[in-house]
mmCIF file of C-alpha atoms (C1' of nucleotides) in Angstrom:
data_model
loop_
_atom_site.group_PDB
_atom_site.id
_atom_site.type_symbol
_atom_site.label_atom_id
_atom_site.label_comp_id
_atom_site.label_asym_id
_atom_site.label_seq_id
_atom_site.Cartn_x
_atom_site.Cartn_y
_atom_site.Cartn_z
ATOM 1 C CA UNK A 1 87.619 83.640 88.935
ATOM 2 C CA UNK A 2 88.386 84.489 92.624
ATOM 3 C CA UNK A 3 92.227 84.778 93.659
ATOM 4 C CA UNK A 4 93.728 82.636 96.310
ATOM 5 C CA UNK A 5 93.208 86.143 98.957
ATOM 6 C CA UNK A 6 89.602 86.382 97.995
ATOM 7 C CA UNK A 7 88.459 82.515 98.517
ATOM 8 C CA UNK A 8 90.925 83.316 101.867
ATOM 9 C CA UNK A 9 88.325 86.011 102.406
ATOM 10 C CA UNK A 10 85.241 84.543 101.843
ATOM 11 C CA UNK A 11 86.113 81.380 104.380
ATOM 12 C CA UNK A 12 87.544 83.941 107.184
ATOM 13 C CA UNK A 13 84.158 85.851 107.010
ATOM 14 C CA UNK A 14 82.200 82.238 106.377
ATOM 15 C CA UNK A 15 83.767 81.103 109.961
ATOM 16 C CA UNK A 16 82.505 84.534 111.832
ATOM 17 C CA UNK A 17 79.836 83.188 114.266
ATOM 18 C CA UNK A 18 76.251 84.564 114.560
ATOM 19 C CA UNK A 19 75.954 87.369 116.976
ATOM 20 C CA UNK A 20 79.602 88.414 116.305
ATOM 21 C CA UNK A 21 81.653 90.639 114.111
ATOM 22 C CA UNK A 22 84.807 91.529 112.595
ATOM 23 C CA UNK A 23 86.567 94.671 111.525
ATOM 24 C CA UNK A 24 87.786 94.613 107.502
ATOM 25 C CA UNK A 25 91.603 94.759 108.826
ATOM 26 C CA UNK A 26 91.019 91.910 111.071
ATOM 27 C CA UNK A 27 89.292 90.064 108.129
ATOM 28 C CA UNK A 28 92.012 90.759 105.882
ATOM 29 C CA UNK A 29 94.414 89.879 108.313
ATOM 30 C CA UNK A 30 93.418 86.247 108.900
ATOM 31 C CA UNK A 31 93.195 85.712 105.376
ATOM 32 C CA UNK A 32 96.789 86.126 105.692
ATOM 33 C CA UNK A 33 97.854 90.019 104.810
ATOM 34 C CA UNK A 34 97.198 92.767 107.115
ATOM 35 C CA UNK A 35 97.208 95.394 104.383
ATOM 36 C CA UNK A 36 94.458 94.380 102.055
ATOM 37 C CA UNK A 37 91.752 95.699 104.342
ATOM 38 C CA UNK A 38 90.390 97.796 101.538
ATOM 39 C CA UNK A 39 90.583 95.070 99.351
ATOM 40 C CA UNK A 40 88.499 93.565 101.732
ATOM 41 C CA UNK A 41 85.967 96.048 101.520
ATOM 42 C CA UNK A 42 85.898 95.672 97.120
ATOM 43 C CA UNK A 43 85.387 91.958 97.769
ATOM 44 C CA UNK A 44 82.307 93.192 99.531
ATOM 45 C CA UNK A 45 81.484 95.940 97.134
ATOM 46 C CA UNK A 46 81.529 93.386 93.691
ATOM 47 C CA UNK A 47 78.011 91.696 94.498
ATOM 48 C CA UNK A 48 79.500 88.533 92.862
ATOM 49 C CA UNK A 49 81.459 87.939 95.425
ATOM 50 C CA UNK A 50 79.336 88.016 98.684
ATOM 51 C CA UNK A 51 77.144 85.908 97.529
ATOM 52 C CA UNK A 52 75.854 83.485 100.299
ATOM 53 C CA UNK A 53 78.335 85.094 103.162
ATOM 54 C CA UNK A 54 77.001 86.792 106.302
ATOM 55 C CA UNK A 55 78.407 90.336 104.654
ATOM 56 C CA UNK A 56 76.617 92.436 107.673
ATOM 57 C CA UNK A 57 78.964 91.031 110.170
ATOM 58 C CA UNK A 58 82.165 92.721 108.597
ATOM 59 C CA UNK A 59 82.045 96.239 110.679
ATOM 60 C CA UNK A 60 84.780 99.385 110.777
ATOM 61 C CA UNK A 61 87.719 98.913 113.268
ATOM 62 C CA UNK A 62 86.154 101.181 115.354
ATOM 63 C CA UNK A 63 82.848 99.243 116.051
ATOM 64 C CA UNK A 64 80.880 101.200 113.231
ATOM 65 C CA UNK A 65 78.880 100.043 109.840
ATOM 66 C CA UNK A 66 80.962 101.490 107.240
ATOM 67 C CA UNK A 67 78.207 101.434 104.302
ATOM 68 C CA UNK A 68 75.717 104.843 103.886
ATOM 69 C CA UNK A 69 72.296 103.973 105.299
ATOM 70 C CA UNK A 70 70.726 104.605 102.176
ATOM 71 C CA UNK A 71 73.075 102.073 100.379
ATOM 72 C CA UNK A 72 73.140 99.016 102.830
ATOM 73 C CA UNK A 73 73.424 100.350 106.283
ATOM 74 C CA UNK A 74 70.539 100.155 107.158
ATOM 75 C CA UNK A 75 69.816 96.613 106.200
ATOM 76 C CA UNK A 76 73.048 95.644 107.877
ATOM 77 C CA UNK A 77 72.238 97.484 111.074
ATOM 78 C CA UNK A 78 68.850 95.229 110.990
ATOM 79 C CA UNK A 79 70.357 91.977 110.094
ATOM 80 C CA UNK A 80 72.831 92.132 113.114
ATOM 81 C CA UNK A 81 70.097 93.609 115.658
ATOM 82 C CA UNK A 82 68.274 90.449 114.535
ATOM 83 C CA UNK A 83 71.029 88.506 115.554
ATOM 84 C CA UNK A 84 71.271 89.839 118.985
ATOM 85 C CA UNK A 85 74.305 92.350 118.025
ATOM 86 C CA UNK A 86 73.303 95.785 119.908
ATOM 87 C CA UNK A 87 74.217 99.403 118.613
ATOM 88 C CA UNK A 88 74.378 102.479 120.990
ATOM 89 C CA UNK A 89 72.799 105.824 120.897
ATOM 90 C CA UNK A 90 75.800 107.194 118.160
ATOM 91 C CA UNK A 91 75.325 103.814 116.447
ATOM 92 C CA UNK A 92 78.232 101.639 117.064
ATOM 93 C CA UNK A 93 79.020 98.254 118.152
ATOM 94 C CA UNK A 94 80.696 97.425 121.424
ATOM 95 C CA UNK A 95 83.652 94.985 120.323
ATOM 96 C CA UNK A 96 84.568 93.688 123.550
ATOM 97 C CA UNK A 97 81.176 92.268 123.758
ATOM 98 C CA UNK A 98 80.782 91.882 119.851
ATOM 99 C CA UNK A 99 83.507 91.772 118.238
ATOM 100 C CA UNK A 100 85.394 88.315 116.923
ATOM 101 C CA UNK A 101 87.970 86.922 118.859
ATOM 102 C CA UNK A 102 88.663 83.459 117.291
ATOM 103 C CA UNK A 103 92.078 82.701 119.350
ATOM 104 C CA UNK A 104 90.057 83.084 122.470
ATOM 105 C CA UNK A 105 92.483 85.787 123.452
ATOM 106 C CA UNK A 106 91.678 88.509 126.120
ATOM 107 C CA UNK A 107 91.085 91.611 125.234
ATOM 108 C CA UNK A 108 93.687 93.173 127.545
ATOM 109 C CA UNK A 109 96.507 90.588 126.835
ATOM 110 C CA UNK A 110 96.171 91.361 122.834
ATOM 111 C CA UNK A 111 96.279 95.079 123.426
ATOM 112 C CA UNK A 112 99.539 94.502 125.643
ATOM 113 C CA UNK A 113 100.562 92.090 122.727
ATOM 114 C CA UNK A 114 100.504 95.062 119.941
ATOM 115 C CA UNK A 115 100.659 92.249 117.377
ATOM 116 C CA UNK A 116 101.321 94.558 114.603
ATOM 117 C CA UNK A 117 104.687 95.527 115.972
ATOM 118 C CA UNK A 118 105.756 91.589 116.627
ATOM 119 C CA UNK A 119 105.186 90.266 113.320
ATOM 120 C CA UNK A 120 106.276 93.766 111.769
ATOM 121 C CA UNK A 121 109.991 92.383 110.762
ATOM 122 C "C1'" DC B 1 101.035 104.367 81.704
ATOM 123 C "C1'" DC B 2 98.496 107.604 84.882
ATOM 124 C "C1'" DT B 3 94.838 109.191 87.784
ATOM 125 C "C1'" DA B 4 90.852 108.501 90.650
ATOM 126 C "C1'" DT B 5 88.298 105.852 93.843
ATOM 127 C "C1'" DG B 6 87.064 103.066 97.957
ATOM 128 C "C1'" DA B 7 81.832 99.120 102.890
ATOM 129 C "C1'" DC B 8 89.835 100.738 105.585
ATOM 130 C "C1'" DA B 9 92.933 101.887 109.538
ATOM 131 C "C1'" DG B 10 96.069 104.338 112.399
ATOM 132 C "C1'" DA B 11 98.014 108.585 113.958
ATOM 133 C "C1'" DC B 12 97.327 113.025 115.452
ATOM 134 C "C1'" DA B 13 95.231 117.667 116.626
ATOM 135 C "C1'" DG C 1 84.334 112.658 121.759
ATOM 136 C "C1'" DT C 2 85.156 114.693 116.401
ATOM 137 C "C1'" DG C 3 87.688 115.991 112.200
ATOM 138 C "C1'" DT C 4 91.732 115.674 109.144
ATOM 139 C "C1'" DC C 5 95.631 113.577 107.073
ATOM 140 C "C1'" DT C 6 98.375 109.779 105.351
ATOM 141 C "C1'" DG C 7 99.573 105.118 103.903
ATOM 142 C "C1'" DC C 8 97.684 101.520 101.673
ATOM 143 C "C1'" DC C 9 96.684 98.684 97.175
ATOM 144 C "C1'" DA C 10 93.494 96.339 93.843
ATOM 145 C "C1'" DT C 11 90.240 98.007 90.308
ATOM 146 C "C1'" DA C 12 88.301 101.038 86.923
ATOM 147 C "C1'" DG C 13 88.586 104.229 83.259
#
DNA sequence: CCTATGACAGACA
DNA sequence: GTGTCTGCCATAG
């Protein structure tokens, strides 16, 4: 049976919107722990688990699909072209049109933010 | 118990 | 921009 962080997981991911994506850190962080991003990524891994969610839209932090072409990349790639999501020539995603932002926060306010740092203590 | 492994991320050269 | 290193932590063996 899933643990309390993995059904966290699988609604945060649920609740991205078509056309959009989110990093594995940002998923793990609104399922309430900004360190499991790898565990994020396992959740993903285990079949069982992704059953039913819209996997592809769970990128790198750096706009990239993390999975090996030959092993899921390049299905992913496809699903979010199909969903209007564009790549560029080196393959990655532009996340300030892309990427997830449920708070509705701007870009340049969450970068002067540095969120990590506030909620660090 | 101990080591290896990741669909990670940030820092740094 | 790229490549390397380090911290991270649940799972697997």
């Amino acid at each position: 049976m899933p643990n309390e962080f993995t059904r966290r997981v699988r609604d945060v991911i649920r609740s991205i919107p078509r056309g959009k994506v989110a990093s594995y850190g940002q998923v793990a962080a609104s399922a309430g722990d900004s360190r499991q991003a790898r565990q994020v990524a396992w959740i993903l891994h285990s079949s069982s688990e992704k059953a039913g969610l819209p996997w592809h839209r769970v990128v790198g932090s750096r706009g990239k699909i993390s999975l090996v072409p030959s092993r899921g990349g390049r299905e992913q790639r496809r699903l979010l072209e199909s969903e209007g999501v564009r790549f560029d020539r080196s393959g990655t995603i532009d996340l300030g049109k892309y990427g997830w932002n449920p708070a509705g926060i701007k870009i340049s306010v969450l970068a002067r933010l540095d969120l990590d740092k506030l909620t660090e203590d």
